[in-house]
PDB file of C-alpha atoms and ligand atoms in Angstrom:
ATOM      1  CA  UNK X   1      66.761 131.977 -12.100  1.00  0.00           C
ATOM      2  CA  UNK X   2      65.291 130.480  -9.187  1.00  0.00           C
ATOM      3  CA  UNK X   3      60.992 129.001  -9.931  1.00  0.00           C
ATOM      4  CA  UNK X   4      58.372 128.896  -7.247  1.00  0.00           C
ATOM      5  CA  UNK X   5      55.820 126.761  -9.371  1.00  0.00           C
ATOM      6  CA  UNK X   6      51.472 126.232  -7.997  1.00  0.00           C
ATOM      7  CA  UNK X   7      50.636 122.510  -7.938  1.00  0.00           C
ATOM      8  CA  UNK X   8      47.038 123.863  -8.124  1.00  0.00           C
ATOM      9  CA  UNK X   9      45.726 119.486  -8.343  1.00  0.00           C
ATOM     10  CA  UNK X  10      42.001 119.092  -8.654  1.00  0.00           C
ATOM     11  CA  UNK X  11      41.421 122.685  -7.832  1.00  0.00           C
ATOM     12  CA  UNK X  12      39.235 126.209  -8.891  1.00  0.00           C
ATOM     13  CA  UNK X  13      37.137 127.405 -11.189  1.00  0.00           C
ATOM     14  CA  UNK X  14      37.567 130.723 -13.642  1.00  0.00           C
ATOM     15  CA  UNK X  15      37.209 133.225 -10.683  1.00  0.00           C
ATOM     16  CA  UNK X  16      39.991 131.373  -9.412  1.00  0.00           C
ATOM     17  CA  UNK X  17      42.095 133.809 -11.286  1.00  0.00           C
ATOM     18  CA  UNK X  18      41.295 136.541  -8.825  1.00  0.00           C
ATOM     19  CA  UNK X  19      44.513 134.558  -6.818  1.00  0.00           C
ATOM     20  CA  UNK X  20      46.417 134.468  -9.285  1.00  0.00           C
ATOM     21  CA  UNK X  21      45.847 138.673 -10.669  1.00  0.00           C
ATOM     22  CA  UNK X  22      47.058 138.681  -7.046  1.00  0.00           C
ATOM     23  CA  UNK X  23      49.729 136.904  -7.206  1.00  0.00           C
ATOM     24  CA  UNK X  24      51.251 138.478 -10.165  1.00  0.00           C
ATOM     25  CA  UNK X  25      50.249 142.383  -8.709  1.00  0.00           C
ATOM     26  CA  UNK X  26      52.983 141.837  -6.251  1.00  0.00           C
ATOM     27  CA  UNK X  27      56.007 140.051  -7.894  1.00  0.00           C
ATOM     28  CA  UNK X  28      55.449 143.234 -11.041  1.00  0.00           C
ATOM     29  CA  UNK X  29      55.885 145.383  -7.742  1.00  0.00           C
ATOM     30  CA  UNK X  30      58.685 143.199  -5.469  1.00  0.00           C
ATOM     31  CA  UNK X  31      61.814 143.990  -5.609  1.00  0.00           C
ATOM     32  CA  UNK X  32      63.066 140.816  -6.091  1.00  0.00           C
ATOM     33  CA  UNK X  33      60.777 139.907  -9.056  1.00  0.00           C
ATOM     34  CA  UNK X  34      64.331 139.722 -11.522  1.00  0.00           C
ATOM     35  CA  UNK X  35      65.500 136.660  -9.882  1.00  0.00           C
ATOM     36  CA  UNK X  36      62.491 133.860 -10.337  1.00  0.00           C
ATOM     37  CA  UNK X  37      59.675 133.157 -12.169  1.00  0.00           C
ATOM     38  CA  UNK X  38      55.767 132.354 -11.249  1.00  0.00           C
ATOM     39  CA  UNK X  39      54.517 129.608 -12.956  1.00  0.00           C
ATOM     40  CA  UNK X  40      50.352 127.955 -12.182  1.00  0.00           C
ATOM     41  CA  UNK X  41      49.850 124.199 -12.809  1.00  0.00           C
ATOM     42  CA  UNK X  42      45.536 124.759 -13.011  1.00  0.00           C
ATOM     43  CA  UNK X  43      43.697 121.710 -13.443  1.00  0.00           C
ATOM     44  CA  UNK X  44      43.158 121.500 -17.706  1.00  0.00           C
ATOM     45  CA  UNK X  45      39.843 123.226 -17.253  1.00  0.00           C
ATOM     46  CA  UNK X  46      41.460 126.627 -16.904  1.00  0.00           C
ATOM     47  CA  UNK X  47      44.495 126.619 -18.978  1.00  0.00           C
ATOM     48  CA  UNK X  48      42.959 128.022 -22.156  1.00  0.00           C
ATOM     49  CA  UNK X  49      41.467 131.376 -20.201  1.00  0.00           C
ATOM     50  CA  UNK X  50      43.980 131.093 -17.598  1.00  0.00           C
ATOM     51  CA  UNK X  51      47.759 131.436 -20.826  1.00  0.00           C
ATOM     52  CA  UNK X  52      44.232 134.401 -23.195  1.00  0.00           C
ATOM     53  CA  UNK X  53      44.623 136.012 -19.115  1.00  0.00           C
ATOM     54  CA  UNK X  54      48.208 136.545 -18.118  1.00  0.00           C
ATOM     55  CA  UNK X  55      50.028 136.704 -21.633  1.00  0.00           C
ATOM     56  CA  UNK X  56      51.822 139.039 -22.004  1.00  0.00           C
ATOM     57  CA  UNK X  57      51.616 139.545 -17.655  1.00  0.00           C
ATOM     58  CA  UNK X  58      54.184 137.841 -15.323  1.00  0.00           C
ATOM     59  CA  UNK X  59      52.862 134.730 -14.023  1.00  0.00           C
ATOM     60  CA  UNK X  60      52.610 131.792 -16.399  1.00  0.00           C
ATOM     61  CA  UNK X  61      50.538 128.545 -17.091  1.00  0.00           C
ATOM     62  CA  UNK X  62      51.211 124.694 -16.968  1.00  0.00           C
ATOM     63  CA  UNK X  63      49.339 121.773 -17.083  1.00  0.00           C
ATOM     64  CA  UNK X  64      49.383 119.407 -14.295  1.00  0.00           C
ATOM     65  CA  UNK X  65      50.189 116.303 -16.839  1.00  0.00           C
ATOM     66  CA  UNK X  66      49.969 115.223 -19.818  1.00  0.00           C
ATOM     67  CA  UNK X  67      49.182 112.478 -21.980  1.00  0.00           C
ATOM     68  CA  UNK X  68      51.848 110.687 -23.740  1.00  0.00           C
ATOM     69  CA  UNK X  69      51.529 110.766 -27.568  1.00  0.00           C
ATOM     70  CA  UNK X  70      52.345 113.637 -29.637  1.00  0.00           C
ATOM     71  CA  UNK X  71      49.479 115.373 -31.168  1.00  0.00           C
ATOM     72  CA  UNK X  72      45.812 112.872 -31.470  1.00  0.00           C
ATOM     73  CA  UNK X  73      44.330 109.839 -30.070  1.00  0.00           C
ATOM     74  CA  UNK X  74      41.591 107.381 -29.642  1.00  0.00           C
ATOM     75  CA  UNK X  75      43.171 107.511 -25.717  1.00  0.00           C
ATOM     76  CA  UNK X  76      39.264 109.175 -24.792  1.00  0.00           C
ATOM     77  CA  UNK X  77      40.290 111.644 -21.821  1.00  0.00           C
ATOM     78  CA  UNK X  78      43.608 112.314 -22.607  1.00  0.00           C
ATOM     79  CA  UNK X  79      45.175 115.357 -23.265  1.00  0.00           C
ATOM     80  CA  UNK X  80      48.550 115.654 -25.943  1.00  0.00           C
ATOM     81  CA  UNK X  81      50.868 118.515 -25.822  1.00  0.00           C
ATOM     82  CA  UNK X  82      49.764 119.337 -28.792  1.00  0.00           C
ATOM     83  CA  UNK X  83      46.171 120.282 -27.635  1.00  0.00           C
ATOM     84  CA  UNK X  84      47.771 121.797 -23.960  1.00  0.00           C
ATOM     85  CA  UNK X  85      50.723 124.350 -26.393  1.00  0.00           C
ATOM     86  CA  UNK X  86      47.982 125.029 -29.193  1.00  0.00           C
ATOM     87  CA  UNK X  87      45.785 126.631 -25.871  1.00  0.00           C
ATOM     88  CA  UNK X  88      49.105 128.502 -23.892  1.00  0.00           C
ATOM     89  CA  UNK X  89      50.294 126.096 -21.997  1.00  0.00           C
ATOM     90  CA  UNK X  90      53.748 126.553 -21.732  1.00  0.00           C
ATOM     91  CA  UNK X  91      55.319 123.915 -19.037  1.00  0.00           C
ATOM     92  CA  UNK X  92      53.539 120.892 -17.867  1.00  0.00           C
ATOM     93  CA  UNK X  93      54.681 118.955 -14.955  1.00  0.00           C
ATOM     94  CA  UNK X  94      55.570 115.039 -15.472  1.00  0.00           C
ATOM     95  CA  UNK X  95      55.034 112.709 -13.441  1.00  0.00           C
ATOM     96  CA  UNK X  96      53.861 113.283 -10.365  1.00  0.00           C
ATOM     97  CA  UNK X  97      53.573 111.356  -7.928  1.00  0.00           C
ATOM     98  CA  UNK X  98      49.650 111.274  -7.562  1.00  0.00           C
ATOM     99  CA  UNK X  99      49.897 109.562 -11.103  1.00  0.00           C
ATOM    100  CA  UNK X 100      52.651 107.428 -11.006  1.00  0.00           C
ATOM    101  CA  UNK X 101      50.317 106.039  -8.106  1.00  0.00           C
ATOM    102  CA  UNK X 102      48.233 106.046 -11.396  1.00  0.00           C
ATOM    103  CA  UNK X 103      49.701 103.678 -13.379  1.00  0.00           C
ATOM    104  CA  UNK X 104      52.829 105.948 -15.112  1.00  0.00           C
ATOM    105  CA  UNK X 105      55.775 103.755 -15.863  1.00  0.00           C
ATOM    106  CA  UNK X 106      59.078 104.420 -16.918  1.00  0.00           C
ATOM    107  CA  UNK X 107      58.212 104.692 -20.529  1.00  0.00           C
ATOM    108  CA  UNK X 108      55.367 106.487 -20.495  1.00  0.00           C
ATOM    109  CA  UNK X 109      57.304 109.494 -18.422  1.00  0.00           C
ATOM    110  CA  UNK X 110      60.059 109.114 -21.053  1.00  0.00           C
ATOM    111  CA  UNK X 111      57.523 109.524 -23.774  1.00  0.00           C
ATOM    112  CA  UNK X 112      55.911 112.770 -22.299  1.00  0.00           C
ATOM    113  CA  UNK X 113      59.028 114.186 -21.293  1.00  0.00           C
ATOM    114  CA  UNK X 114      59.508 113.279 -25.825  1.00  0.00           C
ATOM    115  CA  UNK X 115      56.574 114.803 -26.973  1.00  0.00           C
ATOM    116  CA  UNK X 116      55.901 117.745 -24.488  1.00  0.00           C
ATOM    117  CA  UNK X 117      59.652 118.727 -25.622  1.00  0.00           C
ATOM    118  CA  UNK X 118      59.483 118.603 -29.008  1.00  0.00           C
ATOM    119  CA  UNK X 119      55.896 121.019 -28.837  1.00  0.00           C
ATOM    120  CA  UNK X 120      57.712 123.660 -27.003  1.00  0.00           C
ATOM    121  CA  UNK X 121      56.138 122.791 -23.503  1.00  0.00           C
ATOM    122  CA  UNK X 122      59.101 122.817 -20.604  1.00  0.00           C
ATOM    123  CA  UNK X 123      59.679 120.231 -18.985  1.00  0.00           C
ATOM    124  CA  UNK X 124      58.975 119.472 -15.146  1.00  0.00           C
ATOM    125  CA  UNK X 125      59.782 116.608 -14.349  1.00  0.00           C
ATOM    126  CA  UNK X 126      58.663 115.343 -10.368  1.00  0.00           C
ATOM    127  CA  UNK X 127      60.555 112.601  -8.701  1.00  0.00           C
ATOM    128  CA  UNK X 128      60.796 111.492  -5.000  1.00  0.00           C
ATOM    129  CA  UNK X 129      60.882 108.652  -3.242  1.00  0.00           C
ATOM    130  CA  UNK X 130      58.033 106.625  -0.427  1.00  0.00           C
ATOM    131  CA  UNK X 131      58.341 106.416   2.984  1.00  0.00           C
ATOM    132  CA  UNK X 132      59.068 102.660   2.946  1.00  0.00           C
ATOM    133  CA  UNK X 133      61.682 103.292   0.562  1.00  0.00           C
ATOM    134  CA  UNK X 134      63.572 106.240   2.774  1.00  0.00           C
ATOM    135  CA  UNK X 135      63.319 104.297   5.917  1.00  0.00           C
ATOM    136  CA  UNK X 136      64.935 101.542   4.405  1.00  0.00           C
ATOM    137  CA  UNK X 137      67.978 103.370   3.211  1.00  0.00           C
ATOM    138  CA  UNK X 138      67.125 103.725  -0.284  1.00  0.00           C
ATOM    139  CA  UNK X 139      65.926 107.691  -1.398  1.00  0.00           C
ATOM    140  CA  UNK X 140      69.035 107.642  -3.193  1.00  0.00           C
ATOM    141  CA  UNK X 141      69.387 104.506  -5.741  1.00  0.00           C
ATOM    142  CA  UNK X 142      65.705 105.444  -5.843  1.00  0.00           C
ATOM    143  CA  UNK X 143      66.178 109.431  -7.067  1.00  0.00           C
ATOM    144  CA  UNK X 144      69.093 107.840  -9.952  1.00  0.00           C
ATOM    145  CA  UNK X 145      66.597 104.969 -11.614  1.00  0.00           C
ATOM    146  CA  UNK X 146      64.391 107.308 -11.520  1.00  0.00           C
ATOM    147  CA  UNK X 147      65.834 110.067 -12.979  1.00  0.00           C
ATOM    148  CA  UNK X 148      68.474 107.726 -15.397  1.00  0.00           C
ATOM    149  CA  UNK X 149      65.185 105.223 -16.754  1.00  0.00           C
ATOM    150  CA  UNK X 150      63.852 108.690 -18.185  1.00  0.00           C
ATOM    151  CA  UNK X 151      65.795 111.475 -19.184  1.00  0.00           C
ATOM    152  CA  UNK X 152      68.383 111.403 -21.744  1.00  0.00           C
ATOM    153  CA  UNK X 153      71.362 112.993 -23.327  1.00  0.00           C
ATOM    154  CA  UNK X 154      69.268 114.070 -26.019  1.00  0.00           C
ATOM    155  CA  UNK X 155      66.465 116.235 -24.066  1.00  0.00           C
ATOM    156  CA  UNK X 156      67.462 119.963 -24.364  1.00  0.00           C
ATOM    157  CA  UNK X 157      67.983 120.584 -20.801  1.00  0.00           C
ATOM    158  CA  UNK X 158      67.476 123.719 -20.911  1.00  0.00           C
ATOM    159  CA  UNK X 159      64.192 122.983 -20.613  1.00  0.00           C
ATOM    160  CA  UNK X 160      64.053 120.890 -18.561  1.00  0.00           C
ATOM    161  CA  UNK X 161      63.395 120.851 -14.380  1.00  0.00           C
ATOM    162  CA  UNK X 162      63.297 118.968 -11.931  1.00  0.00           C
ATOM    163  CA  UNK X 163      61.648 118.682  -9.273  1.00  0.00           C
ATOM    164  CA  UNK X 164      62.393 116.667  -6.046  1.00  0.00           C
ATOM    165  CA  UNK X 165      59.043 116.358  -4.136  1.00  0.00           C
ATOM    166  CA  UNK X 166      59.209 113.117  -1.596  1.00  0.00           C
ATOM    167  CA  UNK X 167      55.780 111.573  -1.709  1.00  0.00           C
ATOM    168  CA  UNK X 168      55.629 110.715   2.048  1.00  0.00           C
ATOM    169  CA  UNK X 169      56.116 114.865   2.787  1.00  0.00           C
ATOM    170  CA  UNK X 170      53.823 115.809  -0.036  1.00  0.00           C
ATOM    171  CA  UNK X 171      50.671 116.963   2.033  1.00  0.00           C
ATOM    172  CA  UNK X 172      51.140 115.962   5.445  1.00  0.00           C
ATOM    173  CA  UNK X 173      53.602 119.019   7.071  1.00  0.00           C
ATOM    174  CA  UNK X 174      56.232 116.205   7.159  1.00  0.00           C
ATOM    175  CA  UNK X 175      59.578 117.573   5.938  1.00  0.00           C
ATOM    176  CA  UNK X 176      63.472 116.746   5.231  1.00  0.00           C
ATOM    177  CA  UNK X 177      66.159 117.911   7.358  1.00  0.00           C
ATOM    178  CA  UNK X 178      68.108 120.483   5.961  1.00  0.00           C
ATOM    179  CA  UNK X 179      71.361 117.523   6.136  1.00  0.00           C
ATOM    180  CA  UNK X 180      68.815 115.784   4.435  1.00  0.00           C
ATOM    181  CA  UNK X 181      67.725 118.297   1.852  1.00  0.00           C
ATOM    182  CA  UNK X 182      71.518 119.113   0.937  1.00  0.00           C
ATOM    183  CA  UNK X 183      72.089 115.199   0.260  1.00  0.00           C
ATOM    184  CA  UNK X 184      70.267 114.383  -1.752  1.00  0.00           C
ATOM    185  CA  UNK X 185      70.072 117.305  -4.203  1.00  0.00           C
ATOM    186  CA  UNK X 186      73.370 117.237  -4.360  1.00  0.00           C
ATOM    187  CA  UNK X 187      73.264 113.913  -5.301  1.00  0.00           C
ATOM    188  CA  UNK X 188      69.896 115.018  -8.170  1.00  0.00           C
ATOM    189  CA  UNK X 189      72.293 117.145  -9.480  1.00  0.00           C
ATOM    190  CA  UNK X 190      75.140 115.237  -9.535  1.00  0.00           C
ATOM    191  CA  UNK X 191      73.480 112.403 -11.937  1.00  0.00           C
ATOM    192  CA  UNK X 192      71.998 115.224 -13.854  1.00  0.00           C
ATOM    193  CA  UNK X 193      75.492 116.263 -14.281  1.00  0.00           C
ATOM    194  CA  UNK X 194      75.929 113.201 -15.520  1.00  0.00           C
ATOM    195  CA  UNK X 195      73.011 112.539 -18.187  1.00  0.00           C
ATOM    196  CA  UNK X 196      73.184 116.242 -19.803  1.00  0.00           C
ATOM    197  CA  UNK X 197      77.176 115.367 -19.605  1.00  0.00           C
ATOM    198  CA  UNK X 198      77.818 119.222 -18.369  1.00  0.00           C
ATOM    199  CA  UNK X 199      75.363 121.673 -16.109  1.00  0.00           C
ATOM    200  CA  UNK X 200      72.826 119.967 -14.086  1.00  0.00           C
ATOM    201  CA  UNK X 201      69.123 121.555 -14.996  1.00  0.00           C
ATOM    202  CA  UNK X 202      67.316 123.524 -12.079  1.00  0.00           C
ATOM    203  CA  UNK X 203      66.145 121.600  -9.215  1.00  0.00           C
ATOM    204  CA  UNK X 204      63.712 122.244  -7.036  1.00  0.00           C
ATOM    205  CA  UNK X 205      61.508 121.240  -3.567  1.00  0.00           C
ATOM    206  CA  UNK X 206      58.131 119.977  -3.572  1.00  0.00           C
ATOM    207  CA  UNK X 207      56.406 118.508   0.143  1.00  0.00           C
ATOM    208  CA  UNK X 208      54.899 120.913   2.250  1.00  0.00           C
ATOM    209  CA  UNK X 209      56.864 124.211   2.049  1.00  0.00           C
ATOM    210  CA  UNK X 210      54.629 126.484   3.060  1.00  0.00           C
ATOM    211  CA  UNK X 211      55.606 130.568   4.556  1.00  0.00           C
ATOM    212  CA  UNK X 212      57.240 129.163   7.618  1.00  0.00           C
ATOM    213  CA  UNK X 213      59.059 126.251   6.189  1.00  0.00           C
ATOM    214  CA  UNK X 214      60.193 127.904   3.444  1.00  0.00           C
ATOM    215  CA  UNK X 215      63.334 129.860   6.702  1.00  0.00           C
ATOM    216  CA  UNK X 216      64.926 126.432   5.799  1.00  0.00           C
ATOM    217  CA  UNK X 217      64.939 125.363   1.982  1.00  0.00           C
ATOM    218  CA  UNK X 218      66.757 129.238   1.768  1.00  0.00           C
ATOM    219  CA  UNK X 219      69.629 128.323   3.173  1.00  0.00           C
ATOM    220  CA  UNK X 220      69.898 125.080   1.027  1.00  0.00           C
ATOM    221  CA  UNK X 221      71.750 126.771  -2.262  1.00  0.00           C
ATOM    222  CA  UNK X 222      72.045 123.619  -4.527  1.00  0.00           C
ATOM    223  CA  UNK X 223      67.651 124.748  -4.199  1.00  0.00           C
ATOM    224  CA  UNK X 224      66.334 126.365  -7.018  1.00  0.00           C
ATOM    225  CA  UNK X 225      62.072 127.134  -5.969  1.00  0.00           C
ATOM    226  CA  UNK X 226      59.542 125.052  -5.017  1.00  0.00           C
ATOM    227  CA  UNK X 227      57.523 122.673  -6.660  1.00  0.00           C
ATOM    228  CA  UNK X 228      54.112 123.810  -3.891  1.00  0.00           C
ATOM    229  CA  UNK X 229      50.819 122.456  -3.700  1.00  0.00           C
ATOM    230  CA  UNK X 230      49.071 122.961  -0.445  1.00  0.00           C
ATOM    231  CA  UNK X 231      50.239 126.809   0.096  1.00  0.00           C
ATOM    232  CA  UNK X 232      48.966 127.996  -3.753  1.00  0.00           C
ATOM    233  CA  UNK X 233      45.556 127.578  -3.039  1.00  0.00           C
ATOM    234  CA  UNK X 234      45.698 131.071  -1.178  1.00  0.00           C
ATOM    235  CA  UNK X 235      47.647 134.334  -2.888  1.00  0.00           C
ATOM    236  CA  UNK X 236      48.817 135.177   0.601  1.00  0.00           C
ATOM    237  CA  UNK X 237      50.140 131.564   1.894  1.00  0.00           C
ATOM    238  CA  UNK X 238      52.254 131.300  -1.315  1.00  0.00           C
ATOM    239  CA  UNK X 239      53.566 135.054  -1.539  1.00  0.00           C
ATOM    240  CA  UNK X 240      54.156 135.028   2.382  1.00  0.00           C
ATOM    241  CA  UNK X 241      56.235 131.763   0.431  1.00  0.00           C
ATOM    242  CA  UNK X 242      58.424 134.513  -1.631  1.00  0.00           C
ATOM    243  CA  UNK X 243      58.545 136.969   0.965  1.00  0.00           C
ATOM    244  CA  UNK X 244      60.068 135.336   3.254  1.00  0.00           C
ATOM    245  CA  UNK X 245      62.540 133.430   0.940  1.00  0.00           C
ATOM    246  CA  UNK X 246      63.956 136.733  -0.442  1.00  0.00           C
ATOM    247  CA  UNK X 247      64.156 138.024   3.983  1.00  0.00           C
TER     248      UNK X 247
HETATM  249  P1  PGA U   1      52.605 119.972  -1.079  1.00  0.00           P
HETATM  250  O1  PGA U   1      51.819 119.434  -2.939  1.00  0.00           O
HETATM  251  O2  PGA U   1      51.904 121.406  -1.532  1.00  0.00           O
HETATM  252  O3  PGA U   1      50.881 120.514  -1.104  1.00  0.00           O
HETATM  253  O4  PGA U   1      52.345 118.819  -0.319  1.00  0.00           O
HETATM  254  C1  PGA U   1      52.631 120.131  -3.446  1.00  0.00           C
HETATM  255  C2  PGA U   1      52.844 118.675  -4.553  1.00  0.00           C
HETATM  256  O5  PGA U   1      51.795 117.880  -4.736  1.00  0.00           O
HETATM  257  O6  PGA U   1      53.234 118.958  -6.312  1.00  0.00           O
END
């Protein structure tokens, strides 16, 4: 199974559902439809209405983050996994670099993963090195640390997807070379196997993915799909990525 996950970030109002309607219409008619899943993470404000609307359709709705407490707490503006599940979210991103840079620590991330899984949310756990770590050839050790500090064998690996997003690539148009990416993805899968003691969860790539560069990414069979930011805000761009992937 391949995944195409659209991360809307701070984008979208109720009528933006038109974008998802077009993607859904494409998906149900696509001859490759059984090979992949489409998930979109709109902002919190849209999760309930979009989840209701897409309940019996192809697209799944997820959240971009969740708070590290299970149900209710006195933290202003926090939204827990329980609350997300109660309005129909099926997935949540955890550890996106935007949130790591705002202070998410490994121990907070571990709690987020734990409570998300406990509340039946599937977790898309994001990891990635920054520009200076890459320059200093620390990519592989950084990724290993990010994975081993948070993920544990007791977590249900079937409900975890890992998204490798090099920070220097997010929103910049810069992407790793095929050789780099293959090496990194294999490394991530190896670390995941050592944590879970069996097959690795799916590993996605994210960072400036578009309809053109997906032609290169699709050659790397170890990559199980994509986390797509900018290009997920346009139905045409998002559909082009899927079309070109299977072309
Ligand atoms: P991008 O964002 O596709 O705009 O680079 C990816 C992400 O941050 O998830």
